[in-house]
Each structure stands twice: as structure tokens, then as C-alpha cells.
Amino acid sequence: MGLPLSGKIYHALVLIYYCSSYYYYCEHVYYPANKSDFRPQSYRYGGDTKFLTMWCWFFQIVYFFSCCVADVTEIVGVKSKMMHSLRDWVLSSVAFPIGLMVVGMFWILWSIDRELVYPKELDEIFPVWLNHVLHTNVLPILLMDMWLVRHKYPSRLLGITSLLFISALYMSWIFWLGYGVDIWVYPILRVLSGFKFALFIVVCAITPLPVYLLGELCINVFHGPNTMKEYRSKKAE
């Protein structure tokens, strides 16, 4: 059975929402000359790829674009299992876990000391609504999608391995920036040392697993506890 019209409309609206927000960011958010002390020229190395938030934003756009492509194939009468599998893989391995980690870590660190993740100077550069696009709305948007659409998660081996690879890729990038170029993306990383630094690495290594499983749990809660078992049994047949 195809995806209900409400789901297709939702995917299109969310894609427009993210793309228009990104357009606004590119065209209207900039660092004025009098803020050069906040973001010096040397800090511009690597651009926005330094920030997990921007990776997350990109992944959300990719995910909802894949949703729209899958929806269009249904509308024109072309059944593409590969497109639907790709869509569900992006959700399970990238969009949901990265989105949850960005929202969770941002607001936890904000509650401890906002200067660690979002210095007050940014209030003059980023509008409040854009901050929520990046750090708040991601999670409820994904949960609504998971409620509207009965997604089929891939095997845990594929899903978790993919997530761990992406996580390791990002961590390698920011540590190379820190130790190789002396650009510490997040101030908290500069002050960690010894046991605290080792603990941080361990936490980063194990966090993707429960986050991935939480995505599976959401699917089961929204669509019944047998959703994943039914799908995997069909694949085994």
C-alpha cells in the first residue's frame, strides 16, 4: 500500500522548510567586520563542515529529498524498492540518530554553559527562529515523519555500522582541525585532558548504539512491536 497523501504533502513541506531556511542562512547570515574577533580569518578554514549541526542540516535535506523522490515514484506508478530502502536507510543510519544527538547535546550543554556551544555573540547574527530550525525542530519533525510513515529499518549490522562510520568520520575531522590546525570547533574540547578526554572519547564511541536503537523503538511504538520482525522475516524468506 502506498504512502497516504498526508505523508507526501508533509515530506514536500518539510523539504521546502529546510531548503528555504538554508537559503536564508546563505543569503542573510554573515559575520560583520566588527565580529572578526569572534570568528577570525584563520577560523574560517573548513567552512561550515566543522559543525555537526551543519552536517545534520545537510542530512535532513538529503533525507526529505529522498522521501520526495520516493513519493513521486509512487505517484507516477513506478514501484522502486531500492528508493524506499535508500530512504529508510538514510533515516535510520543518519537523519534520526544525528538529529537526536544534535538536539540532545546542544540543549544539555546550553543548560550547563551556553558559551560552550552557542556564545551570546551569535544572538546578534542568528535569528532565534533559525537557531530552533537547527537545534530544536529537527527532532519533532522526524518523529512526526516516523509516525506518518511506516518505515522499514535495515539490518542492525548495516544501520549501526553506517552510523559508526559517519560518527568516526566527523570525530576524525574535528580532532584533525584541533591538533593539526589549532581550530577547536567546540570550546569544551580545548579544556578536556587526561581522564576527562578519554571519557569523552568513550562516550562518543558508545552513544550511537542506544541512539540507533531508540529509533527502532520509535518505529515499534508508532506502528506496533512486530514491525521490525515482520520486515526482517520477509527479507529472510
Short mmCIF file of N, CA and C in Angstrom, two decimals, residues 75-147:
data_model
loop_
_atom_site.label_atom_id
_atom_site.label_comp_id
_atom_site.label_asym_id
_atom_site.label_seq_id
_atom_site.Cartn_x
_atom_site.Cartn_y
_atom_site.Cartn_z
N ILE A 75 3.58 8.15 -7.07
CA ILE A 75 2.54 8.91 -7.76
C ILE A 75 2.48 8.55 -9.25
N VAL A 76 3.65 8.38 -9.87
CA VAL A 76 3.69 8.06 -11.30
C VAL A 76 3.51 6.57 -11.57
N GLY A 77 3.35 5.79 -10.50
CA GLY A 77 3.07 4.37 -10.66
C GLY A 77 4.28 3.49 -10.80
N VAL A 78 5.45 4.01 -10.45
CA VAL A 78 6.68 3.21 -10.51
C VAL A 78 7.05 2.77 -9.11
N LYS A 79 7.04 1.47 -8.88
CA LYS A 79 7.39 0.95 -7.56
C LYS A 79 8.90 0.69 -7.50
N SER A 80 9.57 1.42 -6.65
CA SER A 80 11.02 1.29 -6.53
C SER A 80 11.40 0.89 -5.11
N LYS A 81 11.64 -0.40 -4.91
CA LYS A 81 12.06 -0.87 -3.60
C LYS A 81 13.41 -0.28 -3.21
N MET A 82 14.26 -0.09 -4.20
CA MET A 82 15.59 0.46 -3.92
C MET A 82 15.48 1.88 -3.38
N MET A 83 14.58 2.69 -3.96
CA MET A 83 14.42 4.07 -3.50
C MET A 83 13.87 4.12 -2.08
N HIS A 84 12.91 3.24 -1.79
CA HIS A 84 12.33 3.20 -0.44
C HIS A 84 13.35 2.68 0.57
N SER A 85 14.15 1.70 0.14
CA SER A 85 15.19 1.18 1.04
C SER A 85 16.24 2.24 1.33
N LEU A 86 16.60 3.02 0.30
CA LEU A 86 17.57 4.10 0.49
C LEU A 86 17.01 5.15 1.43
N ARG A 87 15.75 5.50 1.24
CA ARG A 87 15.09 6.48 2.12
C ARG A 87 15.13 6.02 3.57
N ASP A 88 14.77 4.77 3.80
CA ASP A 88 14.73 4.25 5.17
C ASP A 88 16.13 4.10 5.77
N TRP A 89 17.11 3.81 4.90
CA TRP A 89 18.49 3.73 5.40
C TRP A 89 18.98 5.10 5.84
N VAL A 90 18.70 6.13 5.06
CA VAL A 90 19.12 7.49 5.43
C VAL A 90 18.48 7.89 6.75
N LEU A 91 17.20 7.56 6.93
CA LEU A 91 16.52 7.88 8.19
C LEU A 91 17.17 7.17 9.37
N SER A 92 17.33 5.87 9.25
CA SER A 92 17.78 5.06 10.39
C SER A 92 19.25 5.27 10.74
N SER A 93 20.09 5.44 9.72
CA SER A 93 21.53 5.49 9.95
C SER A 93 22.10 6.89 10.06
N VAL A 94 21.36 7.88 9.58
CA VAL A 94 21.91 9.23 9.54
C VAL A 94 20.95 10.27 10.11
N ALA A 95 19.80 10.45 9.47
CA ALA A 95 18.92 11.58 9.79
C ALA A 95 18.43 11.55 11.24
N PHE A 96 17.87 10.41 11.68
CA PHE A 96 17.33 10.37 13.03
C PHE A 96 18.42 10.37 14.11
N PRO A 97 19.42 9.48 14.04
CA PRO A 97 20.42 9.47 15.12
C PRO A 97 21.24 10.76 15.20
N ILE A 98 21.66 11.29 14.06
CA ILE A 98 22.43 12.54 14.09
C ILE A 98 21.54 13.69 14.57
N GLY A 99 20.28 13.69 14.12
CA GLY A 99 19.35 14.73 14.55
C GLY A 99 19.12 14.69 16.05
N LEU A 100 18.92 13.50 16.59
CA LEU A 100 18.70 13.36 18.03
C LEU A 100 19.93 13.79 18.82
N MET A 101 21.11 13.41 18.35
CA MET A 101 22.33 13.77 19.07
C MET A 101 22.57 15.28 19.05
N VAL A 102 22.29 15.91 17.91
CA VAL A 102 22.48 17.36 17.81
C VAL A 102 21.54 18.09 18.76
N VAL A 103 20.26 17.73 18.73
CA VAL A 103 19.29 18.39 19.60
C VAL A 103 19.62 18.12 21.07
N GLY A 104 19.87 16.86 21.41
CA GLY A 104 20.14 16.50 22.80
C GLY A 104 21.40 17.15 23.35
N MET A 105 22.51 17.03 22.61
CA MET A 105 23.78 17.58 23.10
C MET A 105 23.74 19.10 23.17
N PHE A 106 23.10 19.72 22.18
CA PHE A 106 23.05 21.19 22.18
C PHE A 106 22.36 21.72 23.42
N TRP A 107 21.18 21.21 23.72
CA TRP A 107 20.41 21.77 24.83
C TRP A 107 20.94 21.33 26.19
N ILE A 108 21.57 20.18 26.25
CA ILE A 108 22.21 19.77 27.51
C ILE A 108 23.39 20.70 27.82
N LEU A 109 24.25 20.93 26.81
CA LEU A 109 25.39 21.82 27.02
C LEU A 109 24.94 23.26 27.23
N TRP A 110 23.87 23.66 26.55
CA TRP A 110 23.33 25.01 26.75
C TRP A 110 22.91 25.20 28.21
N SER A 111 22.26 24.17 28.77
CA SER A 111 21.79 24.28 30.15
C SER A 111 22.95 24.35 31.14
N ILE A 112 24.10 23.78 30.76
CA ILE A 112 25.28 23.82 31.63
C ILE A 112 26.01 25.15 31.48
N ASP A 113 26.32 25.49 30.24
CA ASP A 113 27.01 26.76 29.94
C ASP A 113 26.88 27.01 28.45
N ARG A 114 26.02 27.93 28.06
CA ARG A 114 25.76 28.16 26.65
C ARG A 114 27.00 28.58 25.87
N GLU A 115 27.99 29.16 26.56
CA GLU A 115 29.20 29.60 25.87
C GLU A 115 29.98 28.42 25.29
N LEU A 116 29.70 27.21 25.78
CA LEU A 116 30.37 26.03 25.27
C LEU A 116 29.92 25.67 23.86
N VAL A 117 28.69 26.04 23.49
CA VAL A 117 28.15 25.63 22.19
C VAL A 117 27.58 26.78 21.37
N TYR A 118 27.11 27.82 22.03
CA TYR A 118 26.41 28.90 21.32
C TYR A 118 26.66 30.22 22.04
N PRO A 119 27.83 30.81 21.81
CA PRO A 119 28.18 32.06 22.50
C PRO A 119 27.13 33.15 22.29
N LYS A 120 27.01 34.04 23.25
CA LYS A 120 25.99 35.08 23.19
C LYS A 120 26.14 35.98 21.97
N GLU A 121 27.37 36.10 21.45
CA GLU A 121 27.58 36.92 20.26
C GLU A 121 26.73 36.45 19.08
N LEU A 122 26.42 35.15 19.05
CA LEU A 122 25.63 34.62 17.94
C LEU A 122 24.20 35.14 17.95
N ASP A 123 23.72 35.63 19.08
CA ASP A 123 22.36 36.17 19.14
C ASP A 123 22.20 37.36 18.20
N GLU A 124 23.30 38.07 17.93
CA GLU A 124 23.25 39.22 17.04
C GLU A 124 23.36 38.81 15.57
N ILE A 125 23.71 37.55 15.33
CA ILE A 125 23.94 37.08 13.96
C ILE A 125 22.85 36.13 13.50
N PHE A 126 22.48 35.20 14.38
CA PHE A 126 21.45 34.22 14.06
C PHE A 126 20.10 34.67 14.63
N PRO A 127 19.05 34.70 13.82
CA PRO A 127 17.72 34.94 14.38
C PRO A 127 17.30 33.75 15.23
N VAL A 128 16.45 33.98 16.20
CA VAL A 128 16.03 32.92 17.12
C VAL A 128 15.39 31.76 16.37
N TRP A 129 14.56 32.09 15.38
CA TRP A 129 13.86 31.02 14.66
C TRP A 129 14.83 30.10 13.94
N LEU A 130 15.96 30.66 13.44
CA LEU A 130 16.93 29.82 12.73
C LEU A 130 17.66 28.91 13.71
N ASN A 131 17.91 29.40 14.91
CA ASN A 131 18.50 28.54 15.93
C ASN A 131 17.61 27.34 16.21
N HIS A 132 16.30 27.57 16.25
CA HIS A 132 15.38 26.46 16.51
C HIS A 132 15.26 25.53 15.30
N VAL A 133 15.41 26.06 14.10
CA VAL A 133 15.46 25.20 12.92
C VAL A 133 16.61 24.21 13.05
N LEU A 134 17.74 24.71 13.52
CA LEU A 134 18.95 23.90 13.60
C LEU A 134 19.00 22.98 14.81
N HIS A 135 18.48 23.44 15.95
CA HIS A 135 18.73 22.75 17.21
C HIS A 135 17.50 22.29 17.97
N THR A 136 16.31 22.56 17.47
CA THR A 136 15.10 22.16 18.19
C THR A 136 14.12 21.39 17.31
N ASN A 137 13.73 22.00 16.21
CA ASN A 137 12.65 21.46 15.39
C ASN A 137 13.00 20.17 14.67
N VAL A 138 14.29 19.89 14.55
CA VAL A 138 14.73 18.68 13.85
C VAL A 138 14.06 17.43 14.42
N LEU A 139 14.06 17.30 15.73
CA LEU A 139 13.55 16.08 16.36
C LEU A 139 12.04 15.91 16.21
N PRO A 140 11.20 16.90 16.56
CA PRO A 140 9.76 16.70 16.36
C PRO A 140 9.37 16.49 14.91
N ILE A 141 10.10 17.11 13.98
CA ILE A 141 9.82 16.89 12.55
C ILE A 141 10.07 15.44 12.17
N LEU A 142 11.16 14.87 12.65
CA LEU A 142 11.47 13.47 12.36
C LEU A 142 10.48 12.53 13.02
N LEU A 143 10.10 12.81 14.26
CA LEU A 143 9.15 11.96 14.96
C LEU A 143 7.79 11.97 14.26
N MET A 144 7.37 13.13 13.77
CA MET A 144 6.12 13.20 13.03
C MET A 144 6.19 12.37 11.76
N ASP A 145 7.32 12.43 11.08
CA ASP A 145 7.51 11.63 9.87
C ASP A 145 7.45 10.14 10.19
N MET A 146 8.10 9.74 11.28
CA MET A 146 8.12 8.33 11.65
C MET A 146 6.74 7.85 12.08
N TRP A 147 5.91 8.76 12.55
CA TRP A 147 4.54 8.41 12.91
C TRP A 147 3.65 8.30 11.67
#
